[in-house]
Each structure stands twice: as structure tokens, then as C-alpha cells.
PDB file of C-alpha atoms and ligand atoms in Angstrom:
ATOM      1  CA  UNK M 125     206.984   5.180 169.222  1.00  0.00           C
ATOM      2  CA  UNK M 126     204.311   5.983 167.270  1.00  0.00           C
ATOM      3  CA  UNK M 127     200.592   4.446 167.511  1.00  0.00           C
ATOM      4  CA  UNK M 128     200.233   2.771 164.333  1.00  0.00           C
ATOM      5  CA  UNK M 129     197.169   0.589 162.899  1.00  0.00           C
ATOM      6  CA  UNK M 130     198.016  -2.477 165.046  1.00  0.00           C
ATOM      7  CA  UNK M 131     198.478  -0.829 168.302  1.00  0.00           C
ATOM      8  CA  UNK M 132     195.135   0.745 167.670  1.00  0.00           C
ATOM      9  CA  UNK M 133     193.471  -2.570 166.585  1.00  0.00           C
ATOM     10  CA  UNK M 134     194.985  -4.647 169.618  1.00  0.00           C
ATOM     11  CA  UNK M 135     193.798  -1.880 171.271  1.00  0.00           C
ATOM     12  CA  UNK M 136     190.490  -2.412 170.443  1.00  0.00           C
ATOM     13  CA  UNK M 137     190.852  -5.843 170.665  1.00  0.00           C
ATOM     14  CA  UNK M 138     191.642  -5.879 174.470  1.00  0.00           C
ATOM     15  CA  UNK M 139     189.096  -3.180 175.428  1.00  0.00           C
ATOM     16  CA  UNK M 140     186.316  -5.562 173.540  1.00  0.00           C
ATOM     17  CA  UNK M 141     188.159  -8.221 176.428  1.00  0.00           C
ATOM     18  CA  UNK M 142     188.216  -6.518 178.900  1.00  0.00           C
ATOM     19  CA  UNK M 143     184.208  -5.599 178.088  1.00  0.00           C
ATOM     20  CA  UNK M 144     183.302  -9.371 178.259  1.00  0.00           C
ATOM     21  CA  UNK M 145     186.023 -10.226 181.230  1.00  0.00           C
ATOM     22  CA  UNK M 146     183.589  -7.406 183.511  1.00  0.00           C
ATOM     23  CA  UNK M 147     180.627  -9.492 182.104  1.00  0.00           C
ATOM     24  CA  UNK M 148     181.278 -12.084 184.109  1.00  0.00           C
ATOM     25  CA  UNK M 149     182.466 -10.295 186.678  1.00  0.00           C
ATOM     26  CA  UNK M 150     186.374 -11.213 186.931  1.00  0.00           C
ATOM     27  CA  UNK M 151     187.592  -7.181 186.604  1.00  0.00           C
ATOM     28  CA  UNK M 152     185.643  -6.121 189.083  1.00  0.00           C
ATOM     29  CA  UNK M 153     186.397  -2.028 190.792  1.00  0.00           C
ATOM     30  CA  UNK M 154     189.048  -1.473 187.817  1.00  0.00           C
ATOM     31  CA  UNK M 155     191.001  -4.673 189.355  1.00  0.00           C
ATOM     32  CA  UNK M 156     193.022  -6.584 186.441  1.00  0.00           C
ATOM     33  CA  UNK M 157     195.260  -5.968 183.337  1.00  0.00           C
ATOM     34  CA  UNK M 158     195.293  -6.647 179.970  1.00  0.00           C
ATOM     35  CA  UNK M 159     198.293  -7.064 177.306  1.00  0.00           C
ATOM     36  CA  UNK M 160     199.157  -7.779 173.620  1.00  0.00           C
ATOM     37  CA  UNK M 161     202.665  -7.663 172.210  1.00  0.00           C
ATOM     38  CA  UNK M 162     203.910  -4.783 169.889  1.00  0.00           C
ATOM     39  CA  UNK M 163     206.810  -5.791 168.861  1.00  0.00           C
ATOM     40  CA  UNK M 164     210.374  -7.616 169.675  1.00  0.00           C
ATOM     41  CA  UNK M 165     210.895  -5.039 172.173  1.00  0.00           C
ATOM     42  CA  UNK M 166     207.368  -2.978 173.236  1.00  0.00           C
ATOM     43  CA  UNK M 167     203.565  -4.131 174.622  1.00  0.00           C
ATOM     44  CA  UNK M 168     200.459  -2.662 174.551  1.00  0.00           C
ATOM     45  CA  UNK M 169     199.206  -2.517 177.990  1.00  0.00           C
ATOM     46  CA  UNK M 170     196.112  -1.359 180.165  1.00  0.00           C
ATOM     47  CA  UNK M 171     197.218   2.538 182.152  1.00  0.00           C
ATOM     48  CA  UNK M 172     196.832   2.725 185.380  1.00  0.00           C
ATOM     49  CA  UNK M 173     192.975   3.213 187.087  1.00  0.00           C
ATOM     50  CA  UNK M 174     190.926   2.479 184.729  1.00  0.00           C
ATOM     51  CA  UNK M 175     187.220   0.298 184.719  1.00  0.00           C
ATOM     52  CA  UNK M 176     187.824  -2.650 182.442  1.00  0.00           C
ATOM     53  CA  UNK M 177     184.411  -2.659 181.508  1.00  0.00           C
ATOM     54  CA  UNK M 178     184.734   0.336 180.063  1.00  0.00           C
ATOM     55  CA  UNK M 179     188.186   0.743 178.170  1.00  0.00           C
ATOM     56  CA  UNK M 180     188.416   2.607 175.252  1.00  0.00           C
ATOM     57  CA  UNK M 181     191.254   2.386 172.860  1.00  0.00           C
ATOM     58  CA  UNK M 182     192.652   5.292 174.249  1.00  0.00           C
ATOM     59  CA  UNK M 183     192.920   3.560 177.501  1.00  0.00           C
ATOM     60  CA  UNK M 184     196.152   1.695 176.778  1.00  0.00           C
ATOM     61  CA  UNK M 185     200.063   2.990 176.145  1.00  0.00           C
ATOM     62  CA  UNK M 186     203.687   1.192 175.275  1.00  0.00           C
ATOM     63  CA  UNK M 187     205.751  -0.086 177.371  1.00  0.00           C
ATOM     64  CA  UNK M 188     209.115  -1.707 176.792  1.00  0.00           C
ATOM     65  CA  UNK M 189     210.067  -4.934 177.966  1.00  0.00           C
ATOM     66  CA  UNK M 190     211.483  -3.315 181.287  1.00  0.00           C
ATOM     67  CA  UNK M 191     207.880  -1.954 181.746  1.00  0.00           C
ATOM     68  CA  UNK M 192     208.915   1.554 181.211  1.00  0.00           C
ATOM     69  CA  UNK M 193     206.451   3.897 179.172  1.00  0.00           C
ATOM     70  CA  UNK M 194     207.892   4.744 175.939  1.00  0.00           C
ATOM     71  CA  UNK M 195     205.691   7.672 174.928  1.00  0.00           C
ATOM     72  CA  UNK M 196     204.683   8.641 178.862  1.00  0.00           C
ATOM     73  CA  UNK M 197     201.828   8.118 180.503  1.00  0.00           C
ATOM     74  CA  UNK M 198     201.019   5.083 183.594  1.00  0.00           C
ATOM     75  CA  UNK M 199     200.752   1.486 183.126  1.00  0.00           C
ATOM     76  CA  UNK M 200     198.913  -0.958 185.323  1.00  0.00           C
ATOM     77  CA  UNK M 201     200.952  -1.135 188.601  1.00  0.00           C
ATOM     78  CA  UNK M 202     201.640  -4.976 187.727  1.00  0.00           C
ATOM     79  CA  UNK M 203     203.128  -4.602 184.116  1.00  0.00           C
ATOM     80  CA  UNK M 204     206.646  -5.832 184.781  1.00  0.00           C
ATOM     81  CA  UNK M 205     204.206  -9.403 185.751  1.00  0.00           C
ATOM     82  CA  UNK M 206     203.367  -8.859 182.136  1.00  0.00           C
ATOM     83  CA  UNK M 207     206.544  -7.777 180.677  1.00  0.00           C
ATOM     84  CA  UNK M 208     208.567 -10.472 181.818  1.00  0.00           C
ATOM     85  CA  UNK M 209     206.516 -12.964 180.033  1.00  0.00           C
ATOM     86  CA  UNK M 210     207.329 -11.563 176.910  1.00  0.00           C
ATOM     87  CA  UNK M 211     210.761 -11.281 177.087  1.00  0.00           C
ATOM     88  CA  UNK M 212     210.636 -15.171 178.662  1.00  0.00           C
ATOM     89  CA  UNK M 213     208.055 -16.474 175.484  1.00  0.00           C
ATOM     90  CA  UNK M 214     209.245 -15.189 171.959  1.00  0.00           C
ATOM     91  CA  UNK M 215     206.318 -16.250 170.552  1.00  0.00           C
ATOM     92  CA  UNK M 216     203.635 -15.036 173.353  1.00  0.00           C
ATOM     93  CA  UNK M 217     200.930 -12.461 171.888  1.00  0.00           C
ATOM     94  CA  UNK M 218     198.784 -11.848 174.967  1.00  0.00           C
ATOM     95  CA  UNK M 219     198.647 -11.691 178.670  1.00  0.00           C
ATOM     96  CA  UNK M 220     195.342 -11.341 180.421  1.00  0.00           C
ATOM     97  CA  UNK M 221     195.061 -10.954 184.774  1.00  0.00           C
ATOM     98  CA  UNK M 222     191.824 -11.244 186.238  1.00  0.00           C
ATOM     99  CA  UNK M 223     190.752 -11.105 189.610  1.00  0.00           C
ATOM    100  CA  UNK M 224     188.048 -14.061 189.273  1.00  0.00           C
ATOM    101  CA  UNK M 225     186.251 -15.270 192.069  1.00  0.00           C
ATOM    102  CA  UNK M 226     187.253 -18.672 191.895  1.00  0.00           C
ATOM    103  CA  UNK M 227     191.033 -18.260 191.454  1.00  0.00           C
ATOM    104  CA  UNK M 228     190.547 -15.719 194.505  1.00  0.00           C
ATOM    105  CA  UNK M 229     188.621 -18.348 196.870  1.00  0.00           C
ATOM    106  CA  UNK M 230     190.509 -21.263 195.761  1.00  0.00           C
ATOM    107  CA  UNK M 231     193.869 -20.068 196.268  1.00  0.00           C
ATOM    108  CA  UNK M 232     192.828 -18.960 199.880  1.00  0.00           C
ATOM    109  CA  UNK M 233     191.389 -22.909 200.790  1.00  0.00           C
ATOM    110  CA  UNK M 234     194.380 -24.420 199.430  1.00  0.00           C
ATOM    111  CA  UNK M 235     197.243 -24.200 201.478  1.00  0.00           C
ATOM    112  CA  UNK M 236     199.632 -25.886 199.311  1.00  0.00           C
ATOM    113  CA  UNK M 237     201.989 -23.764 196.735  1.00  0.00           C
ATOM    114  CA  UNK M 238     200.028 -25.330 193.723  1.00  0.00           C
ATOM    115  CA  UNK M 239     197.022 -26.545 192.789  1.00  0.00           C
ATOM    116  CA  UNK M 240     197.339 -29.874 190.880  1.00  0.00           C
ATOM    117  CA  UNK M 241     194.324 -30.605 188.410  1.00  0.00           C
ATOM    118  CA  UNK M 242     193.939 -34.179 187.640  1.00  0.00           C
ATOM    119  CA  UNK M 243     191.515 -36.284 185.249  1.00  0.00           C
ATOM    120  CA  UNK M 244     189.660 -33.148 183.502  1.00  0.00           C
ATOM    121  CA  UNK M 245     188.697 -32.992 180.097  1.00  0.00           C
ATOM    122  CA  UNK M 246     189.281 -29.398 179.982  1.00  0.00           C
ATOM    123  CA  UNK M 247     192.741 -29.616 180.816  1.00  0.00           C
ATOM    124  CA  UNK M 248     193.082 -30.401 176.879  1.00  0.00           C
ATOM    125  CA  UNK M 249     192.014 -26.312 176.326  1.00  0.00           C
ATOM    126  CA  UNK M 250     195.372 -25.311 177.370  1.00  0.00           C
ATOM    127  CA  UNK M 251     198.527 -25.223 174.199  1.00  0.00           C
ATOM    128  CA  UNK M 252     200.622 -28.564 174.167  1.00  0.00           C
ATOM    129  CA  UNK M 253     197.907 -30.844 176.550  1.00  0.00           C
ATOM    130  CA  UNK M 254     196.155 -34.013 174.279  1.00  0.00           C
ATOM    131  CA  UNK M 255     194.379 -35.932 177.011  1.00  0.00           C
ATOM    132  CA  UNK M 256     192.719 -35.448 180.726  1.00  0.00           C
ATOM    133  CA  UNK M 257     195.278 -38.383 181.967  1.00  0.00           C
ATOM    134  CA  UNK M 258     198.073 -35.886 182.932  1.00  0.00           C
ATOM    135  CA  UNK M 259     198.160 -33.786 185.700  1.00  0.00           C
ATOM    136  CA  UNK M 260     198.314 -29.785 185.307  1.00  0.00           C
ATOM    137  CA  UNK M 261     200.169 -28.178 187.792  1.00  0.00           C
ATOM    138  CA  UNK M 262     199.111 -24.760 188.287  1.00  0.00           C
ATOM    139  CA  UNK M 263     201.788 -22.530 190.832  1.00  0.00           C
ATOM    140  CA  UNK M 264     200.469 -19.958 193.810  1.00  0.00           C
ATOM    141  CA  UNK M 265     202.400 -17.273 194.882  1.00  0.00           C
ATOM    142  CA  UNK M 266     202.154 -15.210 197.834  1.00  0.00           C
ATOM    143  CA  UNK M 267     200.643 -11.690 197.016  1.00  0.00           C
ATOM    144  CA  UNK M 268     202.833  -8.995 197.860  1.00  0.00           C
ATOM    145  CA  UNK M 269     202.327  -5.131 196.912  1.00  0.00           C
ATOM    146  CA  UNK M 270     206.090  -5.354 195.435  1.00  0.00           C
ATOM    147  CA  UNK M 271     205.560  -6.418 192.599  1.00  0.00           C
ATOM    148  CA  UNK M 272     209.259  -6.586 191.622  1.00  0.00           C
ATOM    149  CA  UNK M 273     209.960  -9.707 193.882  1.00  0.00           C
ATOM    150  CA  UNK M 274     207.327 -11.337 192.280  1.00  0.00           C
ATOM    151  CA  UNK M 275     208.411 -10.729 189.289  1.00  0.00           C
ATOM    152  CA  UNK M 276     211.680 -12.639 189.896  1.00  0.00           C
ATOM    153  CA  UNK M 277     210.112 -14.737 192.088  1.00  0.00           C
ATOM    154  CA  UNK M 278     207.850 -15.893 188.720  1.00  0.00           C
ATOM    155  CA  UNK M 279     210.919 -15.610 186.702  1.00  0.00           C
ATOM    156  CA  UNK M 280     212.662 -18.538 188.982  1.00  0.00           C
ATOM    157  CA  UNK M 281     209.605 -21.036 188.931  1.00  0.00           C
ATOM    158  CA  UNK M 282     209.130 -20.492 185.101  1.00  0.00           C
ATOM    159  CA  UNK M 283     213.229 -21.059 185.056  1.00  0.00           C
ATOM    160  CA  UNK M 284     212.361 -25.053 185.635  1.00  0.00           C
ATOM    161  CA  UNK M 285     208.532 -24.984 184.424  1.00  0.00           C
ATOM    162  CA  UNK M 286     208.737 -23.775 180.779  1.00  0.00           C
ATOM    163  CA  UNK M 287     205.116 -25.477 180.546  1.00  0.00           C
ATOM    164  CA  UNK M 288     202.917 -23.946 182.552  1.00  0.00           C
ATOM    165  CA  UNK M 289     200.244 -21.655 181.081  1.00  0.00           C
ATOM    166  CA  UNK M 290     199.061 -19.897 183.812  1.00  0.00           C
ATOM    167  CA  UNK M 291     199.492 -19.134 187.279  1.00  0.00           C
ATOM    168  CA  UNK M 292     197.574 -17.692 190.474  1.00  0.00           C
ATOM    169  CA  UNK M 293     198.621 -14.735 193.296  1.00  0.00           C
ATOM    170  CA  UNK M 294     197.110 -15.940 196.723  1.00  0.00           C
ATOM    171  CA  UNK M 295     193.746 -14.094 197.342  1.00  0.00           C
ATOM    172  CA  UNK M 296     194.425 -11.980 194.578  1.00  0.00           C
ATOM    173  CA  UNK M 297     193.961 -13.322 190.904  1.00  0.00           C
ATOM    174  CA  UNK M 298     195.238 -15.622 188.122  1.00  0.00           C
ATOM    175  CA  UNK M 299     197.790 -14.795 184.987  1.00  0.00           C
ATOM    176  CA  UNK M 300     197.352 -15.819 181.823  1.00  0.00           C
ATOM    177  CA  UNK M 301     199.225 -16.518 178.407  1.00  0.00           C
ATOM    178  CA  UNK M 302     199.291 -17.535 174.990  1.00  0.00           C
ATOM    179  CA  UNK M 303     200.076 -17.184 171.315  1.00  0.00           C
ATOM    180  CA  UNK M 304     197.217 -15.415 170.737  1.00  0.00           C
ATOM    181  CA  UNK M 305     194.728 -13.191 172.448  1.00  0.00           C
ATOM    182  CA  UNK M 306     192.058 -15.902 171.727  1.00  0.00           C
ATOM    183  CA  UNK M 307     194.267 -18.798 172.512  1.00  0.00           C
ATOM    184  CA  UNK M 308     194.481 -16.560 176.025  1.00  0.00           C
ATOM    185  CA  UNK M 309     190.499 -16.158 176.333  1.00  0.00           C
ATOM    186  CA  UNK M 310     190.069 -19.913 175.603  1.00  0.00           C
ATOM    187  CA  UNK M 311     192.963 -20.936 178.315  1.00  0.00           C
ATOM    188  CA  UNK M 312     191.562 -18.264 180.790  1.00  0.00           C
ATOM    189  CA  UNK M 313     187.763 -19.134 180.228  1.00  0.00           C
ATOM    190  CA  UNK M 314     189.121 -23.213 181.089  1.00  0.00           C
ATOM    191  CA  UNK M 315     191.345 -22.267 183.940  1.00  0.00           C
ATOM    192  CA  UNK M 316     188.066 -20.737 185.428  1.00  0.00           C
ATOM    193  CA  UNK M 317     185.754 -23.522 185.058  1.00  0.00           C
ATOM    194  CA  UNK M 318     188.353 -25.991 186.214  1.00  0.00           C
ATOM    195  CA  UNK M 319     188.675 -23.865 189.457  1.00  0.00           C
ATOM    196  CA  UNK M 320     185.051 -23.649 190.061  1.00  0.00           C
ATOM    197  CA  UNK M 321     185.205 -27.710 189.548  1.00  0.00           C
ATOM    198  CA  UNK M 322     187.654 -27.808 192.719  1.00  0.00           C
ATOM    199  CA  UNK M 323     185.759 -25.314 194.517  1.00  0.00           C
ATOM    200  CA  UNK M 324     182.367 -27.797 194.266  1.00  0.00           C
ATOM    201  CA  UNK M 325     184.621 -30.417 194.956  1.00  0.00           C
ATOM    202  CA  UNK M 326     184.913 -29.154 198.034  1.00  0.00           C
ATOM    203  CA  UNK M 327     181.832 -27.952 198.958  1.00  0.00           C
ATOM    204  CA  UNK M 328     180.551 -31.894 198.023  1.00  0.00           C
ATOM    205  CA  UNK M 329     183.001 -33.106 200.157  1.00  0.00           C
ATOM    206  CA  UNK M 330     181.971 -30.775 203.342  1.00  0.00           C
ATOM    207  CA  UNK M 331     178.561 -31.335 202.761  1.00  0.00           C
ATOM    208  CA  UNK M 332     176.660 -34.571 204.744  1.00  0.00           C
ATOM    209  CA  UNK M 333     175.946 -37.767 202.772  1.00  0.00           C
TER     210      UNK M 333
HETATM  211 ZN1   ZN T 282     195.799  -7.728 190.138  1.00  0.00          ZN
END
């Protein structure tokens, strides 16, 4: 496959990402992975090692939709996460994991499988969602280093849960989607403030009247 003008402008496009993403300090020690779709059957996604602070757009390669390079090279070890969206979303442009504080420490105080956000403005950021009086069920899986199993393991829960937008690996970072790489950006940028929301919820509620 050869690099054409959009794989070089999506490219660009992520690297700008992944520049503000580090800003606020949710890549942090070349953690996370970025991706934008090709075409029916290839993404453009982040290789393997790099700071995503600093990406250039020679920092990226193809992969097809069984996360396999098609021109060489070594994708992020968690592409297949990424890949399996794609094939899953026809119309899904962009995938963006981040290892954010708050998705971190909130997914280790919760105990539960999910965490349920209820009554939030925000919640109206994410594709599909009018009003703050539904709930927004976001799932937690259990990090693992094979990253296969979670893949399927993903795959199943998304089976019965078309809906969700997003979802968060225990102690390790969130996943994000959407039709667009700014529709992704807006959805990730809300997914973080609603976390740090439950996080003060919880400090509030451990602190004395
Ligand atoms: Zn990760």
C-alpha cells in the first residue's frame, strides 16, 4: 500500500493529537495509541515505542483490519484493541487510548465492572446522548498483557452494547471512538472531566463535614 496524501495528512493529524494528549499529561513515557481509518480494509496507526509528544508523521504505518502491517514495520502492541473497532463500526474514523490519570485511579477505586454516570450535563458530548437524565454506562475490563483475549473479550460486551462510546482497562487507560477524529477529542476530553467529577465525588464524600 502506498502512502498517499491522506495517510500523510491523518498522519499529521494524529501526531498534532497526540502533541496536545502529552499536554495534559494522558501519554505519559510513550504509553497510549492513536488511530484513523484508511480505508474499508487498512488504519493508520501509532508504531511501536514511540513518545506521543513527539510523533512525527513518519511515526505511524498500515495495518489491516487483522492488525497485521501491510508495508512492514511495528504497530502499537494494542492495535488489534483498535482494529477490531473498525471492522465492528463501518462508519468509525478514529480511535484514541490514553493512559489518563483519572481513568487510571478511578478504575482502581471502583470495584464494580462499570462505572455508571448519572445526571451530568456532559454526558450530552458523547454521539446519540440529548439530555443528562440517562445514565451512561461506561464498561472496565481487567488489564491483561494478552491483548488478544481482550480483544474478544471487548468484542463480546460490544456484541449486546452497540452504544457505548468508550471504555476503560483496570489501572491501565480508557478507549475511545468516533466518526471523526474531533468527534473522538471532544468524547475523550468529556469522558475525562466526567471521571475527575467521580473522583471528587469521592474525595467529598471521605472528607469530614
Ligand atoms: Zn495502553
Amino acid at each position: 500500500m502506498t502512502a498517499n496524501n491522506d495517510y500523510w495528512q491523518k498522519a499529521r493529524a494524529l501526531a498534532a493529537t497526540g502533541r496536545e494528549l502529552h499536554a495534559r499529561g494522558w501519554v505519559p513515557a510513550t504509553s497510549g495509541n492513536f488511530s484513523m481509518r484508511l480505508s474499508s480494509n487498512a488504519v493508520l496507526v501509532t508504531a511501536s515505542g514511540y513518545h506521543k509528544g513527539k510523533l512525527t508523521e513518519q511515526d505511524f504505518l498500515a495495518v489491516d483490519f487483522d492488525g497485521k502491517p501491510v508495508d512492514g514495520g511495528k504497530p502499537s502492541a494494542e492495535t488489534l484493541l483498535h482494529t477490531r473497532l473498525y471492522r465492528r463500526f463501518p462508519a468509525l474514523e478514529a480511535v484514541l487510548h490514553c493512559h489518563s490519570p483519572a481513568a487510571t485511579v478511578l478504575s482502581l477505586l471502583v470495584s464494580d465492572n462499570s462505572v455508571r454516570l448519572r445526571g451530568y450535563e456532559l454526558q450530552k458530548a458523547f454521539a446519540g446522548i440529548e439530555t443528562h437524565s440517562g445514565e451512561l454506562v461506561i464498561p472496565i475490563f481487567e488489564n491483561t498483557q494478552a491483548i488478544d483475549e481482550l480483544a474478544d473479550e471487548v468484542d463480546a460486551y460490544l456484541d449486546s452494547h452497540l452504544d457505548c462510546p468508550a471504555y476503560v482497562i483496570r489501572g491501565h487507560g480508557v478507549y475511545c471512538w468516533g466518526d471523526s477524529l474531533k468527534a473522538c477529542e471532544r468524547e475523550l476530553e468529556a469522558l475525562d472531566f466526567l471521571f475527575q467529577c467521580e473522583l471528587e465525588i469521592r474525595r467529598c464524600r471521605l472528607a469530614p463535614p
